[in-house]
Each structure stands twice: as structure tokens, then as C-alpha cells.
Coordinates of N, CA, C and O in Angstrom, one line a residue:
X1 N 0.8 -1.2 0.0 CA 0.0 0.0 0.0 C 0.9 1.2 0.0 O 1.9 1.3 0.7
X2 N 0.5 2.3 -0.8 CA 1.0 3.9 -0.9 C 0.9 4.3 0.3 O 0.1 3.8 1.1
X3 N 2.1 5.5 0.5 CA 2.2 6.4 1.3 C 1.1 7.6 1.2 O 0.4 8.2 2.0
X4 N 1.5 7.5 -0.6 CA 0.8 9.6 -0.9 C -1.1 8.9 -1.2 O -1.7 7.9 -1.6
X5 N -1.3 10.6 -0.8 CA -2.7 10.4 -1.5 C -2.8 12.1 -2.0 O -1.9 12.9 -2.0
X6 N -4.1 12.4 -2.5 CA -4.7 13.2 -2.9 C -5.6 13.6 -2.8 O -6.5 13.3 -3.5
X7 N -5.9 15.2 -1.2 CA -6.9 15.0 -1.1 C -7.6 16.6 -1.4 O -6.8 17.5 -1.8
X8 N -8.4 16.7 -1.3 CA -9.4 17.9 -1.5 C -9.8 18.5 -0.1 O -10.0 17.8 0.9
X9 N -9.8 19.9 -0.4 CA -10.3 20.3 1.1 C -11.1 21.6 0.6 O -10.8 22.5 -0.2
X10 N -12.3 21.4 1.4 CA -13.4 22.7 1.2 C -14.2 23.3 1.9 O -13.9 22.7 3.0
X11 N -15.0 24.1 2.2 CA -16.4 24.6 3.1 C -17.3 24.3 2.6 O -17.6 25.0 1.7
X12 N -18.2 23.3 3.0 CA -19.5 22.9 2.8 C -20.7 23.0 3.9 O -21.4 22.0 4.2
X13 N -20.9 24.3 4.5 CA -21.8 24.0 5.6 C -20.7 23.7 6.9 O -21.0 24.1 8.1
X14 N -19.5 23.2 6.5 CA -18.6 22.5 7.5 C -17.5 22.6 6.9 O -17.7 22.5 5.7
X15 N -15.8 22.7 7.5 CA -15.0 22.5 6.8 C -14.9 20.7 6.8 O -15.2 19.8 7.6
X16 N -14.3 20.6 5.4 CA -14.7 19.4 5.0 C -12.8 19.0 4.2 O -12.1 19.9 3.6
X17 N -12.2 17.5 4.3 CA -11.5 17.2 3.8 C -11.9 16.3 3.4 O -12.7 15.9 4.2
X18 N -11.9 15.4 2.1 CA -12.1 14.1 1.1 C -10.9 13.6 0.2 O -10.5 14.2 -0.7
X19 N -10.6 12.5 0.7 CA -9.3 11.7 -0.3 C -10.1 11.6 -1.9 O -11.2 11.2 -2.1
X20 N -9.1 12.1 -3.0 CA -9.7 11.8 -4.5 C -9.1 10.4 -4.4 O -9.7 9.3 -4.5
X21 N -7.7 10.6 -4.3 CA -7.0 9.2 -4.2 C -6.2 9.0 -3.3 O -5.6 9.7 -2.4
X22 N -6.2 7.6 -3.6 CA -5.1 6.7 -1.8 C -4.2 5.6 -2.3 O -4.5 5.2 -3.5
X23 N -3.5 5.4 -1.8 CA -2.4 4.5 -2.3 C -1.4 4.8 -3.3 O -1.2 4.0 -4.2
X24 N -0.9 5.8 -3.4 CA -0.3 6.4 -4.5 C 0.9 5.9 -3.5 O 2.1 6.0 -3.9
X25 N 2.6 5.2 -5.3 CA 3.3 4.5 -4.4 C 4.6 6.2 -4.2 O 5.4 6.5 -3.2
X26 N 4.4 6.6 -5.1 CA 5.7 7.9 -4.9 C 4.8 9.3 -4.9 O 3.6 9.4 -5.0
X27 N 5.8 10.0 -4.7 CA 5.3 11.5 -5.3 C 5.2 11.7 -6.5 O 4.2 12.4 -6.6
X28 N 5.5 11.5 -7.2 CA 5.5 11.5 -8.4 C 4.2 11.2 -9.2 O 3.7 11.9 -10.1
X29 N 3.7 9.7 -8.6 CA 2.4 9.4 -8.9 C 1.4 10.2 -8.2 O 0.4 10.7 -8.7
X30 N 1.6 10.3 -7.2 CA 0.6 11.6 -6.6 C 0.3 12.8 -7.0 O -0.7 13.5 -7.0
X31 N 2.1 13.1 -7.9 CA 1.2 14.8 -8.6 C 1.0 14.7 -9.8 O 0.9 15.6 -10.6
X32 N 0.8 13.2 -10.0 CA 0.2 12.5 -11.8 C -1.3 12.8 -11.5 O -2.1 13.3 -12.3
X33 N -1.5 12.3 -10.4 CA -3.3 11.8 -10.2 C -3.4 13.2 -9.3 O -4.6 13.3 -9.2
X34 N -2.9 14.1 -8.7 CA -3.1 15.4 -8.8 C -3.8 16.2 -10.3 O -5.0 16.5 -10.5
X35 N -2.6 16.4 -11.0 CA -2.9 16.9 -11.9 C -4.1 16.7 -12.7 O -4.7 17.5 -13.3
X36 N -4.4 15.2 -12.6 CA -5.5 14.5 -13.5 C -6.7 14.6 -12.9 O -7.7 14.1 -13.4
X37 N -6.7 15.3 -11.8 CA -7.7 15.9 -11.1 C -8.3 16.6 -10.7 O -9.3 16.6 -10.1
X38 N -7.4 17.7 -11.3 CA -7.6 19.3 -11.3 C -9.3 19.6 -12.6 O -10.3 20.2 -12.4
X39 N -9.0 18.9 -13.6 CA -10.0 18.9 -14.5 C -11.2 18.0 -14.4 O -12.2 17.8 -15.0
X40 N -10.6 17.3 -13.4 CA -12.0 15.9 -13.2 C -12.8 16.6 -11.6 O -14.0 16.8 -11.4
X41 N -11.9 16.7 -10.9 CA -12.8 16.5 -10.0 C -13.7 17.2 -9.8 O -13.5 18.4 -10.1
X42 N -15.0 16.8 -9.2 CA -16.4 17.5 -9.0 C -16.9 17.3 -7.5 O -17.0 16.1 -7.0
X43 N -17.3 18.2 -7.0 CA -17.6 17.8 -5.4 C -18.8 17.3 -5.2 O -19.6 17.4 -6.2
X44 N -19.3 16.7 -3.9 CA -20.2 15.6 -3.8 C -21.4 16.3 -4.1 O -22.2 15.9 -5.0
X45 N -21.6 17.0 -3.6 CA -23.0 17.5 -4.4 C -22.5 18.3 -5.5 O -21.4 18.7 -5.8
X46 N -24.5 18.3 -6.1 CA -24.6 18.6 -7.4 C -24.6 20.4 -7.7 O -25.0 21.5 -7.3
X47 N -23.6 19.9 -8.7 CA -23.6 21.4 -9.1 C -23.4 21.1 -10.7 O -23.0 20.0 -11.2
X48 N -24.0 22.3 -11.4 CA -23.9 22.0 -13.1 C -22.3 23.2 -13.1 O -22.0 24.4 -12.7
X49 N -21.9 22.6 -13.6 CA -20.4 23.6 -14.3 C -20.7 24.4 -15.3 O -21.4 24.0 -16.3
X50 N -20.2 25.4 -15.2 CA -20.8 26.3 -16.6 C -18.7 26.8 -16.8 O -18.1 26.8 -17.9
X51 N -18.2 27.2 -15.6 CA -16.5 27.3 -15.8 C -16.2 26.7 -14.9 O -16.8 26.1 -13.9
X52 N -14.7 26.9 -15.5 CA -13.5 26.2 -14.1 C -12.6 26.9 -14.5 O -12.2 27.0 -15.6
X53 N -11.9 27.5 -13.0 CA -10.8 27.6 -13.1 C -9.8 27.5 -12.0 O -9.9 27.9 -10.8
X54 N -8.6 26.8 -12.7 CA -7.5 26.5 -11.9 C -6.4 27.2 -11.3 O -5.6 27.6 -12.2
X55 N -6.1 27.6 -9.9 CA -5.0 28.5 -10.1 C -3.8 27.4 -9.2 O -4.1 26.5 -8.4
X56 N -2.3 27.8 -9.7 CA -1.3 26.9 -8.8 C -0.7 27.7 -7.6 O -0.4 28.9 -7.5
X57 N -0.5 26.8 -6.8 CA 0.2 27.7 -5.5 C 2.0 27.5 -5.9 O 2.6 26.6 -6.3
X58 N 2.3 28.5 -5.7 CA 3.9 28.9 -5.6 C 4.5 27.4 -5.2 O 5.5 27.2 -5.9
X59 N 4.2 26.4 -4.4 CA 4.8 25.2 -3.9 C 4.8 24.5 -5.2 O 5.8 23.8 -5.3
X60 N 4.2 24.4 -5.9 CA 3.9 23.4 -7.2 C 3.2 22.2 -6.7 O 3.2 21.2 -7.4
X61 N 2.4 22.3 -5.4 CA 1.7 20.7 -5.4 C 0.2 20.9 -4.6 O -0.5 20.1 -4.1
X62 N 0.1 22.2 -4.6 CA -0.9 22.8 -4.2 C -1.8 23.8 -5.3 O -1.3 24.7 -6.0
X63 N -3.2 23.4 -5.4 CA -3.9 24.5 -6.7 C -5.4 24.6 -5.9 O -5.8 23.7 -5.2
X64 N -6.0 25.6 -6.3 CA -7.0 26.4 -6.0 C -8.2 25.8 -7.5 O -7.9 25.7 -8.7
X65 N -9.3 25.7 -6.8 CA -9.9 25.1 -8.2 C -11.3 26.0 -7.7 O -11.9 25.9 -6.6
X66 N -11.7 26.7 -8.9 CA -12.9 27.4 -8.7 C -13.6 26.8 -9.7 O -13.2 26.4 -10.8
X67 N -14.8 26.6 -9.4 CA -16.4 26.5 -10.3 C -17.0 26.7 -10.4 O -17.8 26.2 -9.7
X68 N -17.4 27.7 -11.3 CA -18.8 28.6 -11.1 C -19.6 27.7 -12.1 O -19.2 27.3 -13.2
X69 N -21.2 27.4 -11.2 CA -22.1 26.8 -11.6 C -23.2 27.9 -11.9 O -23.2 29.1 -11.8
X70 N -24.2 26.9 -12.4 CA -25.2 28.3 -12.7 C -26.1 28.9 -11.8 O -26.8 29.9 -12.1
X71 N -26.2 28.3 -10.3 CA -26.6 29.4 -9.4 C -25.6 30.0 -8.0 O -25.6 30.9 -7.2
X72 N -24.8 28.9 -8.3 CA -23.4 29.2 -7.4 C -21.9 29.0 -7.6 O -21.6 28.2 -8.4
X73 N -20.9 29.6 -6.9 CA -19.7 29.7 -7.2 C -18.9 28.1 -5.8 O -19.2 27.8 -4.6
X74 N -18.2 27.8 -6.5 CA -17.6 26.4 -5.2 C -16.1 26.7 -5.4 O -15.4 26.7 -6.4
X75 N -15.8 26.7 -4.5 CA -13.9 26.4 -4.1 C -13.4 25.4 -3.9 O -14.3 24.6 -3.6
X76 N -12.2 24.9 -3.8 CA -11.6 24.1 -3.3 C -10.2 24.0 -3.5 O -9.7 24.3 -4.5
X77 N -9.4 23.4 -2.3 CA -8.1 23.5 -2.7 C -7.9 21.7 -2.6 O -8.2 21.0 -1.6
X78 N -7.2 21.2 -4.1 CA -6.4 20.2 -4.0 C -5.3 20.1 -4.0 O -4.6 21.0 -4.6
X79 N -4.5 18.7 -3.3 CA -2.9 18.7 -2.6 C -3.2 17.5 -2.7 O -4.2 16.9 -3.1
X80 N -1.5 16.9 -2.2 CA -1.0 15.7 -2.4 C -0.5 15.6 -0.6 O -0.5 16.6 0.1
X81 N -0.1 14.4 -0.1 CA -0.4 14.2 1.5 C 0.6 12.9 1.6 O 0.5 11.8 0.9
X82 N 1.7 13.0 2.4 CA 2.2 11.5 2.5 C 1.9 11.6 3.6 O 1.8 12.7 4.2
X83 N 1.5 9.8 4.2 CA 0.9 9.3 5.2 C 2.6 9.2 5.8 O 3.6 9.1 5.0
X84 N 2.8 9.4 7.2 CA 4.4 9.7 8.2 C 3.9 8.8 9.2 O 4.8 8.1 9.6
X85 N 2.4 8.6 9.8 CA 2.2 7.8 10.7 C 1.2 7.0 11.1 O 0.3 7.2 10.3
X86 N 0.7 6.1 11.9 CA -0.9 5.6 11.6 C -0.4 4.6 13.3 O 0.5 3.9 13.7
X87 N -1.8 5.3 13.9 CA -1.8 4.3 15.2 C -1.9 2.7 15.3 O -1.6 2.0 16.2
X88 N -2.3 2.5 14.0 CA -3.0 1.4 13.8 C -1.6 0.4 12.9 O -1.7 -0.7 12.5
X89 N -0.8 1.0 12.9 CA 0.3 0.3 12.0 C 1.6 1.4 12.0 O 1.8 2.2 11.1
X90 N 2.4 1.0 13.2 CA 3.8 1.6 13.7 C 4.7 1.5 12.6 O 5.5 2.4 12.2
X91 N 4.6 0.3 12.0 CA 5.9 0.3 10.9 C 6.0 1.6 9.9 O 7.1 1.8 9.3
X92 N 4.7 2.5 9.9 CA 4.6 3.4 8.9 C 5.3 4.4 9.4 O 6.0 4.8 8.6
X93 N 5.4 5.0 10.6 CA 6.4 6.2 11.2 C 8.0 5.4 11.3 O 9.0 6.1 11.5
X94 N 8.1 4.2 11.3 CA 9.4 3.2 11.1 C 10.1 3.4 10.2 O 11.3 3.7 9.9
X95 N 8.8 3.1 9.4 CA 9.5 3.1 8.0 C 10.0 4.7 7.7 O 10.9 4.8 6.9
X96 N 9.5 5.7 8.2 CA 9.7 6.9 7.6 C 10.7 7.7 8.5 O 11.0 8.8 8.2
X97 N 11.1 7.2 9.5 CA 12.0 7.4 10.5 C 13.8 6.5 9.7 O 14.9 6.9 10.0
X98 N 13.5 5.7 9.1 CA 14.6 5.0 8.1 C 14.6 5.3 7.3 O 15.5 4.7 6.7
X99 N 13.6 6.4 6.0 CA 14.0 6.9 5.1 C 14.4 8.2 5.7 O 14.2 8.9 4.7
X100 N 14.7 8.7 6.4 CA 15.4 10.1 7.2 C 14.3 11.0 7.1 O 14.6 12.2 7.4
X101 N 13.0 10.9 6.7 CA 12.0 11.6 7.5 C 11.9 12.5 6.4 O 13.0 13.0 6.1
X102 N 10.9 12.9 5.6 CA 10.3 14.3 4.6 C 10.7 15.6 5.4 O 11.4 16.4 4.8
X103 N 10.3 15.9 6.9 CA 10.5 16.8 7.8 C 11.1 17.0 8.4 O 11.5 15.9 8.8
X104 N 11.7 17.8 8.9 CA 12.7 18.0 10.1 C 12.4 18.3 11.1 O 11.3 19.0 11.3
X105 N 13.2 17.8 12.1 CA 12.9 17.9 13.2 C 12.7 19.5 14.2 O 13.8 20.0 14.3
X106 N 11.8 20.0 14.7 CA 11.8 21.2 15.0 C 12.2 21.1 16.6 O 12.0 20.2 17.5
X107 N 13.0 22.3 16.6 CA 13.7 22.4 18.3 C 12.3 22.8 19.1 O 11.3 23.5 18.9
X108 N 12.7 22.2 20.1 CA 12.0 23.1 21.3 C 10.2 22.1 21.6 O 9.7 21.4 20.7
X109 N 9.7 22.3 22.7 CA 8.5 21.3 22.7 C 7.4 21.7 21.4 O 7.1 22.8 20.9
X110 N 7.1 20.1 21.1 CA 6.2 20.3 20.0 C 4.9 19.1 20.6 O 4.7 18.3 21.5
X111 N 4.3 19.4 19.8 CA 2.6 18.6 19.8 C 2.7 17.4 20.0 O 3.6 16.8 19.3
X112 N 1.9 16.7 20.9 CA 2.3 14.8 20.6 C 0.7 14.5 20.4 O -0.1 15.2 20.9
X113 N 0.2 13.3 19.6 CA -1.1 13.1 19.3 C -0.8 12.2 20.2 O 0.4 11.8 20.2
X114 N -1.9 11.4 21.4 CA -1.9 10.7 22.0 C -2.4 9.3 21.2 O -3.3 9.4 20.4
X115 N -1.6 7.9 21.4 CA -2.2 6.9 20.7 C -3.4 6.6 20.7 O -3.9 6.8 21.8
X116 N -4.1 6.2 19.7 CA -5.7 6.2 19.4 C -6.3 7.4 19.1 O -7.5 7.2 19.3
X117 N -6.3 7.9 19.0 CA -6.6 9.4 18.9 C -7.2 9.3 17.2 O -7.6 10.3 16.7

């Protein structure tokens, strides 16, 4: 199973996050099925599209997707996400602890998620 996924994040009533996709094995395939998603994806409710438009964030893996339908306008920003840890399966922060970690380590006390959580 992939590390990366692809997810969407928006305001619907609620701030709301949704995976497009999961199991992606590199980065690479993540900003494949990124990209291929900028033009596909459509959010869970119904809206008719009349435009779209895409803008990129300065990062290159981050984009802003507007759609104006014919009685409303919808936002969303899609990104790409590697999975670093999972309560439910240690080997995954293991494993990413032996590839020398995407992140660095920040000085000084930081946040701890309690297990299960």
C-alpha cells in the first residue's frame, strides 16, 4: 500500500477534507493523479459547471480550483499528502523514520497526538 494520496479540502456547511485518491506509491504518482484531477474532479453535491478555473500555489503541489455553476460559485483546494504515521500500523512512522523523515525535526516542545486518537 502507498504512502501519498490526494486530497481535497473545502467549506460545505462544515470545513470538510475528502481523499480523491489513496495509495499512490511515490510522489511522483501523486502529482500525476493530482494533476488528472484538477479537470476531473467535481464535489459531492450537485452542481452543473458552466467554468473552471484552476490556479497553482507557488509550492507546485498545491492548486486552488474554482467552479462557477449556474446558481453558485464552489472552491476548493487540491494537494497531495504522505501518510508519516498511523496508530493502527507503527511500521509506517518506522519506516519513515529509516528513510530520514520528509520533515525536520523542530527544536524546542512540540505537539504529541496521543495513541488512538
Amino acid at each position: 500500500m502507498g504512502n501519498w494520496v490526494v486530497i481535497a479540502e473545502y467549506y460545505s456547511d462544515v470545513y470538510r477534507t475528502e481523499f480523491v485518491r489513496r495509495g499512490l506509491e511515490t510522489k511522483l504518482q501523486a502529482l500525476e493523479a493530482l494533476r488528472a484531477a484538477l479537470f476531473t474532479y467535481v464535489p459531492s453535491k450537485n452542481l452543473v459547471e458552466k467554468r473552471r478555473r484552476v490556479y497553482r500555489f507557488a509550492d507546485q503541489e498545491t492548486y486552488l480550483v474554482v467552479i462557477k455553476g449556474k446558481l453558485t460559485q464552489w472552491e476548493c483546494t487540491l494537494r497531495i499528502a504522505e501518510l508519516v504515521s498511523d496508530s493502527a500500523d507503527p511500521a509506517v512512522a518506522e519506516r519513515e523514520r529509516m528513510d530520514g523523515g520528509a520533515a525536520e525535526v523542530a527544536e524546542g516542545p512540540q505537539d504529541r497526538i496521543p495513541p488512538g486518537y
